[in-house]
Coordinates of C-alpha atoms and ligand atoms in Angstrom, one line a residue:
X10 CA 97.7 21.1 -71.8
X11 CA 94.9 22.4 -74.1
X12 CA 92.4 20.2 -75.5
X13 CA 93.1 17.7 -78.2
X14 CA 97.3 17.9 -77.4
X15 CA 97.6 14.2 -76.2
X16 CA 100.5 12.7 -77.7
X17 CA 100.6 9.1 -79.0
X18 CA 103.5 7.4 -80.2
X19 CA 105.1 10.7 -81.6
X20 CA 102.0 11.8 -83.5
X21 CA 99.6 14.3 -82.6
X22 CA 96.1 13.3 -81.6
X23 CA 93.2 15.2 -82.8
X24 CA 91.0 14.4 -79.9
X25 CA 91.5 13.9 -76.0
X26 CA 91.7 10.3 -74.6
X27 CA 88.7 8.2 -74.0
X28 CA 88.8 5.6 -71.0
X29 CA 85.6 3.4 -70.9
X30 CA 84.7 1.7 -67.7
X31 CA 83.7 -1.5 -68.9
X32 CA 82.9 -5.1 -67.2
X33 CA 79.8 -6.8 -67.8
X34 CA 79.6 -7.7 -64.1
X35 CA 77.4 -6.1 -62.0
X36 CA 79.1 -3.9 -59.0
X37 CA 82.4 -4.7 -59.8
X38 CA 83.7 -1.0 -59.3
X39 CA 82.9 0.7 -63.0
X40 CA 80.9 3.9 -61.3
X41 CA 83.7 4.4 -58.5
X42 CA 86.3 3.6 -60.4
X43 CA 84.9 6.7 -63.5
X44 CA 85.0 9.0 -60.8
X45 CA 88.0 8.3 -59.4
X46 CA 90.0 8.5 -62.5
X47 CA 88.4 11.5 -63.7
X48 CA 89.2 13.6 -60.8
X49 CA 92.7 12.4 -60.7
X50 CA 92.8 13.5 -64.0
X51 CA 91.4 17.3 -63.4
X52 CA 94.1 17.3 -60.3
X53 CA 96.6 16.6 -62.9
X54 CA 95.8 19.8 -64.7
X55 CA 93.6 18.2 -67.6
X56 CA 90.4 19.2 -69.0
X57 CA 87.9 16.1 -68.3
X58 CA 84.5 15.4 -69.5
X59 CA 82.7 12.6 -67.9
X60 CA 79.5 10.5 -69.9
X61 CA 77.1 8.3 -67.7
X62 CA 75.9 5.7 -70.2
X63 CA 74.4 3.5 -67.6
X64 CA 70.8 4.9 -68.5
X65 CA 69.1 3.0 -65.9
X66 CA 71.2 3.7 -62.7
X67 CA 72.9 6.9 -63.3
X68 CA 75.1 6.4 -60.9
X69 CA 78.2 7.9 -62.1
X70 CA 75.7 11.1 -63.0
X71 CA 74.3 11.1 -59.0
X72 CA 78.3 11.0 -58.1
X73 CA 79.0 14.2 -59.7
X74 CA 75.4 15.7 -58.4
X75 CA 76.7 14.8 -54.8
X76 CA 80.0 16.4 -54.9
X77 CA 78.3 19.5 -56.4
X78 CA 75.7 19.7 -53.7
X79 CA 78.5 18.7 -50.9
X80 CA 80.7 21.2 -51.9
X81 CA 77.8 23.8 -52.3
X82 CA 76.4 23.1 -48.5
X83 CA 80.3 23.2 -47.2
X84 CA 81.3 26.0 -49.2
X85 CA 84.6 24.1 -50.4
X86 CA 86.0 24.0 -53.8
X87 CA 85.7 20.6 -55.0
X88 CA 86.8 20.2 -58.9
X89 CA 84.0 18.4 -61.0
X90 CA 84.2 16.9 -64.7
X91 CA 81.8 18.4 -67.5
X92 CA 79.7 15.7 -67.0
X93 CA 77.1 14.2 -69.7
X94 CA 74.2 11.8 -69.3
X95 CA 72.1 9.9 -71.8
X96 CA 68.3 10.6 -70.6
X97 CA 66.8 7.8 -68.5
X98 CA 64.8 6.7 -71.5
X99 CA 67.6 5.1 -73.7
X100 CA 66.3 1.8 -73.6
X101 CA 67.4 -0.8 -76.2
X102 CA 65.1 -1.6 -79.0
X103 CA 65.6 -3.1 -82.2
X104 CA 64.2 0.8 -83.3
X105 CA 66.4 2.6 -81.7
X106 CA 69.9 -0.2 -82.5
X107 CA 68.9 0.1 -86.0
X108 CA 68.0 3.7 -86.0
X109 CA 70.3 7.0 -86.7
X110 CA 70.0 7.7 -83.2
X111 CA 73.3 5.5 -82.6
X112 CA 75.1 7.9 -84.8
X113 CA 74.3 10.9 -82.9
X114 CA 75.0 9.3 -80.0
X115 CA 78.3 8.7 -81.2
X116 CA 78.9 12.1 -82.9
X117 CA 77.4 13.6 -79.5
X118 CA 80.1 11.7 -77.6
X119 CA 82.9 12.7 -80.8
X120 CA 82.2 16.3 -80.3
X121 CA 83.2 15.7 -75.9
X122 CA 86.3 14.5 -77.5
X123 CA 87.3 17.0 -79.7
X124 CA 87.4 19.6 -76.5
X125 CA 88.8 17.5 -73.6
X126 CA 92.1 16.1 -72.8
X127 CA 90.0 12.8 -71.6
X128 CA 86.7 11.9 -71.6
X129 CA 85.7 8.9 -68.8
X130 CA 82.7 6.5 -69.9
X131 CA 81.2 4.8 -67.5
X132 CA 79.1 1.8 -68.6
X133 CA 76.3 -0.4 -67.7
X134 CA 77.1 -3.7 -66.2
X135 CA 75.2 -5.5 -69.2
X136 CA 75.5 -6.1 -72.8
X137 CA 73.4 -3.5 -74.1
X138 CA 74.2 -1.3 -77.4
X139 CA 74.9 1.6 -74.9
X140 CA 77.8 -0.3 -73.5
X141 CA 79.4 -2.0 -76.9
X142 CA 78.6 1.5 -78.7
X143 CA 81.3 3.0 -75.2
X144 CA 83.6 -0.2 -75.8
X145 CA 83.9 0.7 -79.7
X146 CA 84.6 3.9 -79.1
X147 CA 87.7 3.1 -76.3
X148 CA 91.0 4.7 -76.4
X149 CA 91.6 2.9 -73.0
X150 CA 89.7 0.5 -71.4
X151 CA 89.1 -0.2 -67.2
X152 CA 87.8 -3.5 -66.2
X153 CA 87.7 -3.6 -62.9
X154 CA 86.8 -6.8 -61.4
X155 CA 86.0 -7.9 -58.1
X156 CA 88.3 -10.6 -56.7
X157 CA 86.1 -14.1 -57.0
X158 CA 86.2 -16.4 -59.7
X159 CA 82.7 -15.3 -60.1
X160 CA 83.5 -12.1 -62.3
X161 CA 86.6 -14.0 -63.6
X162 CA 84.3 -16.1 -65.2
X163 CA 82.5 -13.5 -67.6
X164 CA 86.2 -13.5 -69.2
X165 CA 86.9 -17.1 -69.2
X166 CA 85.9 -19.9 -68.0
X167 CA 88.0 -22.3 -66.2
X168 CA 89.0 -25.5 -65.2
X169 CA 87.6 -26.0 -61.7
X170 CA 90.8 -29.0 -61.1
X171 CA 93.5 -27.4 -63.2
X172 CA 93.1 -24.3 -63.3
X173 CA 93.4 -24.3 -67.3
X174 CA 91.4 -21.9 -69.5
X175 CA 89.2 -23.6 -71.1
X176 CA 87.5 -20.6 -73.8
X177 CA 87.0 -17.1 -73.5
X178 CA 83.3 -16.1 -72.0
X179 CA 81.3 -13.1 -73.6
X180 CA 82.4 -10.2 -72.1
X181 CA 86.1 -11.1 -73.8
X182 CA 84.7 -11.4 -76.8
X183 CA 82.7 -8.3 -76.6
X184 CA 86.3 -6.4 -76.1
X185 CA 88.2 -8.5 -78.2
X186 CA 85.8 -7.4 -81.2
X187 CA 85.3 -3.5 -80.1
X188 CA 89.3 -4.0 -80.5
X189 CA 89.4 -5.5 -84.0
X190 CA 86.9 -2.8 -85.7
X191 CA 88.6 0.3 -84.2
X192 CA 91.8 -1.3 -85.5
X193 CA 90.2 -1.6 -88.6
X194 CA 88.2 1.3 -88.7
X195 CA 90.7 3.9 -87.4
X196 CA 93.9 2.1 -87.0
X197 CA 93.9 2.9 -83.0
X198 CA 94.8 0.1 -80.7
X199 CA 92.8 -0.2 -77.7
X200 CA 94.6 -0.7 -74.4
X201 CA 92.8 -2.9 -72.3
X202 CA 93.2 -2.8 -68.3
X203 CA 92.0 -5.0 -65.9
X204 CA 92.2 -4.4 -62.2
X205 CA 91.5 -6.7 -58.8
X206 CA 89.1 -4.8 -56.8
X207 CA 87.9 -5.3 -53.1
X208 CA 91.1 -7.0 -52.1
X209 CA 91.8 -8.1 -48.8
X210 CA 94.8 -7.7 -47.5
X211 CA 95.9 -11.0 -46.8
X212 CA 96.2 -12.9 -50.1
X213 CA 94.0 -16.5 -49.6
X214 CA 94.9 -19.5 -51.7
X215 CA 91.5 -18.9 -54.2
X216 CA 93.1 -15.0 -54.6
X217 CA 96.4 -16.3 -55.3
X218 CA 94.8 -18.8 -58.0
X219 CA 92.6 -15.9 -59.6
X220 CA 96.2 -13.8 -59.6
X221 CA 97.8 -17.1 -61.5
X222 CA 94.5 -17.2 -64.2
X223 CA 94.5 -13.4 -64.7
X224 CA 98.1 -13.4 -65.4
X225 CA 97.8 -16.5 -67.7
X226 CA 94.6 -14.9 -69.9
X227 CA 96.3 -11.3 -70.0
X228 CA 98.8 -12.8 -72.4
X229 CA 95.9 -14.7 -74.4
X230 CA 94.0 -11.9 -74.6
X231 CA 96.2 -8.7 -74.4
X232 CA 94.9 -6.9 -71.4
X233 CA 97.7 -5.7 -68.8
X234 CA 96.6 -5.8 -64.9
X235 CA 96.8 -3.5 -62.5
X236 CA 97.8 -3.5 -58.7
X237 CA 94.7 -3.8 -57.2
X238 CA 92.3 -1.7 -54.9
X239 CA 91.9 -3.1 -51.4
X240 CA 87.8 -3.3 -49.7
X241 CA 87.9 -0.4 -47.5
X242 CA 84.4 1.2 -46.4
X243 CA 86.0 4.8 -47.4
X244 CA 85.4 4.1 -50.9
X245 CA 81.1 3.0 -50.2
X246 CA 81.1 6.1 -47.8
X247 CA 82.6 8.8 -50.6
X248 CA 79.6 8.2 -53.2
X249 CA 77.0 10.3 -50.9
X250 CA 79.2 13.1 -50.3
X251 CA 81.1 12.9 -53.9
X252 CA 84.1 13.2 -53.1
X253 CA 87.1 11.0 -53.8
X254 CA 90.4 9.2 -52.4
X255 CA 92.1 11.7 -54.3
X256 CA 90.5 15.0 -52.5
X257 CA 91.9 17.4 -50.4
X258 CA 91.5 15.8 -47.1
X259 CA 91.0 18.9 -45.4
X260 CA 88.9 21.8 -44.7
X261 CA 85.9 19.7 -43.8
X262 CA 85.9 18.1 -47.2
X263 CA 85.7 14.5 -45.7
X264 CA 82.9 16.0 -43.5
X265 CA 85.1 13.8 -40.9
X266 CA 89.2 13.2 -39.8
X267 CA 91.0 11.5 -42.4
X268 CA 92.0 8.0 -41.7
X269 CA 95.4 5.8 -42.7
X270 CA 92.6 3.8 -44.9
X271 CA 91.7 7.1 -46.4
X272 CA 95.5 7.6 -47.1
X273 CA 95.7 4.0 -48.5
X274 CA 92.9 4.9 -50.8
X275 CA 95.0 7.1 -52.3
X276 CA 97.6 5.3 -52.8
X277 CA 96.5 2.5 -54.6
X278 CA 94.0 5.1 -56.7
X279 CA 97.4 6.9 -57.9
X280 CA 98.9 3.3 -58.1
X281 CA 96.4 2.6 -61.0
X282 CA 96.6 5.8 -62.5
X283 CA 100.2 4.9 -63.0
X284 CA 99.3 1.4 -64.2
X285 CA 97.4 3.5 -67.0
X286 CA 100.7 5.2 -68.7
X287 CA 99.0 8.5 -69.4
X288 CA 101.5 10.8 -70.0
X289 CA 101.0 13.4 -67.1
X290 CA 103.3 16.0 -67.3
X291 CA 104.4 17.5 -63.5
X292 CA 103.9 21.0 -65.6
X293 CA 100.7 20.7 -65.6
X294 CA 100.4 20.7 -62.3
X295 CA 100.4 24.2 -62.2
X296 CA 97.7 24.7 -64.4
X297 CA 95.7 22.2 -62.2
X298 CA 94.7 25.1 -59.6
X299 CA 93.3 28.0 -62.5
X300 CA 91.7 24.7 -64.5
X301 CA 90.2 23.3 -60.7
X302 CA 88.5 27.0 -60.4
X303 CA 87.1 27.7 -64.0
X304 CA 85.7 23.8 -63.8
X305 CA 84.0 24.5 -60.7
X306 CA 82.3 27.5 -61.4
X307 CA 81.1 26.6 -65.3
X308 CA 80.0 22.6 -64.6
X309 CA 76.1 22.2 -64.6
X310 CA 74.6 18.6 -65.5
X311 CA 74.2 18.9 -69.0
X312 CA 72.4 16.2 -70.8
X313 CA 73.7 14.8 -74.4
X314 CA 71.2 16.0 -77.0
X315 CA 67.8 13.9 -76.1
X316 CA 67.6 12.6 -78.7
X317 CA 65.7 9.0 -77.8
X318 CA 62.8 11.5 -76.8
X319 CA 61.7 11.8 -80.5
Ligands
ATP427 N1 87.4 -1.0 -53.2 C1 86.1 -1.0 -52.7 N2 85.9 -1.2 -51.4 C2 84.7 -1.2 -50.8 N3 83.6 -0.9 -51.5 C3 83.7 -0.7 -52.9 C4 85.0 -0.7 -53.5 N4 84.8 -0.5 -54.9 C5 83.4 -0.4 -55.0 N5 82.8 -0.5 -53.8 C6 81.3 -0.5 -53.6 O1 80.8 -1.6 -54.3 C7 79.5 -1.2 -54.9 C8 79.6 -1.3 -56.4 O2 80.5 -0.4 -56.9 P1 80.2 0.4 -58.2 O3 78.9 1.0 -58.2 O4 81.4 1.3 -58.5 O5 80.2 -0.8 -59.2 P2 79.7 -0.8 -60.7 O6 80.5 -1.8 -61.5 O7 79.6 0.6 -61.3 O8 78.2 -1.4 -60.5 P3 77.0 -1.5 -61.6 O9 77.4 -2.6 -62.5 O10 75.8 -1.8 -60.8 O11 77.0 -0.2 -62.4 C9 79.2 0.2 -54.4 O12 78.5 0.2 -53.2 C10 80.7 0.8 -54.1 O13 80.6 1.8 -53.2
MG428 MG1 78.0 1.6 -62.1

């Protein structure tokens, strides 16, 4: 697949995909999640840029770093996304909202689109212009949440007796409008994902009655959810070395044997990549091996045009 080829309800799109990892929550899975999906992406034979607007952690941005460096000091092959970052500075300020710099940002993040097959956002977990400028801009959108009625509650709150929703909470309303102006704007719809993460695997009563809520506000507010992704240590210990459920388990990549949790990991990581309904042909598959090579050797961390320097 060349860039810009995604097909969308028999029309041609002029740009690749964008999937925002979105969720005002703090820690809820947004960084790992970016990754994840972005090198299940590249293994599929796609071309992938990844943009790291969380300014002040970088995480998703020290990800890629650490994968590069791993598979430097290893001398492996590990595929890595064309990866962007805004610079650390891009703090909000009533200057810099009200400003032209927002419009290059957005033109900077355009031009990623217009020569990749996807380009994965990952997002701060606040509201800051950063994050609604991502959630505007969403072809797809990943909420992952973690599995408490803590993070549930930055979509709705709810009845602590009856379980009833009683109103949609920020965040929702943050979505709900990034979906009304790009539907407005550009006529796109915005497909909105949410998935359970840090399961355990033995469903408790207060799980079963976040399942029953999430279930009941997907219909109210038109996000689809996902199998979830279990707690397993794999995915806390894969951030220093960079490297992924979805990697090649061998030739010292995981530094360590593979485990049936790593295996799991897998799994439920292709599980959601299902959930996502990208249309991943098997033919590109082939491509996924000459695509893995020329990624690896051209990546270096490139930084969007710094333009909150001025
Ligand atoms: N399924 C999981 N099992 C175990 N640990 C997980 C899982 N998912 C994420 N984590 C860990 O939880 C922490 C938060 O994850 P992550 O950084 O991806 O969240 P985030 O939403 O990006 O956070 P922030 O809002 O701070 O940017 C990290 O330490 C990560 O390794
Ligand atoms: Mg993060």
């Amino acid at each position: 697949m060349t860039a810009g080829a995604w097909t969308s309800i028999g029309r041609r799109r002029a740009n690749g995909r964008v999937i925002v990892c979105g969720n005002e929550k703090g820690g809820s899975g947004k960084t790992t999640t970016a990754m994840h999906i972005a090198i299940a992406l590249i293994d599929s034979g796609h071309s992938v840029a990844t943009v790291d607007l969380d300014e002040r952690q970088l995480s998703l941005t020290r990800y890629v770093e650490n994968r590069r460096r791993w598979a430097q000091s290893k001398g492996i092959a590990l595929p890595v996304p064309h990866h962007f970052h805004v610079p650390p500075a891009a703090r909000e300020t009533a200057a810099v909202v009200n400003s032209l710099l927002v419009r290059e940002l957005k033109e900077g993040i355009a031009s990623i689109r217009a020569s990749h097959d996807f380009v994965v956002i990952d997002t701060p977990g606040a509201n800051t212009f950063l994050s609604r400028l991502a959630h505007g801009m969403a072809d797809t959108l990943i909420s992952p949440m973690n599995d408490s009625f803590v993070d549930f509650d930055v979509l709705a709150k709810v009845d602590p007796l009856s379980q009833e929703i009683l109103g949609y909470s920020q965040y929702a309303s943050v979505v709900l409008d990034a979906r009304r102006s790009r539907l407005h704007s550009e006529n796109a719809n915005l497909d909105w994902v949410v998935v359970r993460n840090r399961m355990f695997p033995l469903a408790s009563r207060n799980e079963r009655k976040i399942d029953n809520s999430l279930r009941q506000l997907s219909t109210d507010l038109g996000f689809r959810v996902a199998d979830g992704i279990s707690e397993r240590v794999a995915f806390r210990e894969f951030f220093t070395i960079g490297v992924t459920a979805l990697d090649d388990f061998e030739n010292q990549v995981l530094g360590t044997a593979p485990t049936m949790s790593h295996l799991m990991a897998r799994q439920e990581i292709r599980g959601l990549l299902k959930a996502l309904h990208f249309p991943l042909d098997e033919s590109n598959q082939r491509k996924a091996d000459a695509r893995r090579r020329h990624t690896a050797s051209v990546s270096r961390p490139i930084a969007l045009p710094d333009i909150f320097a001025k």
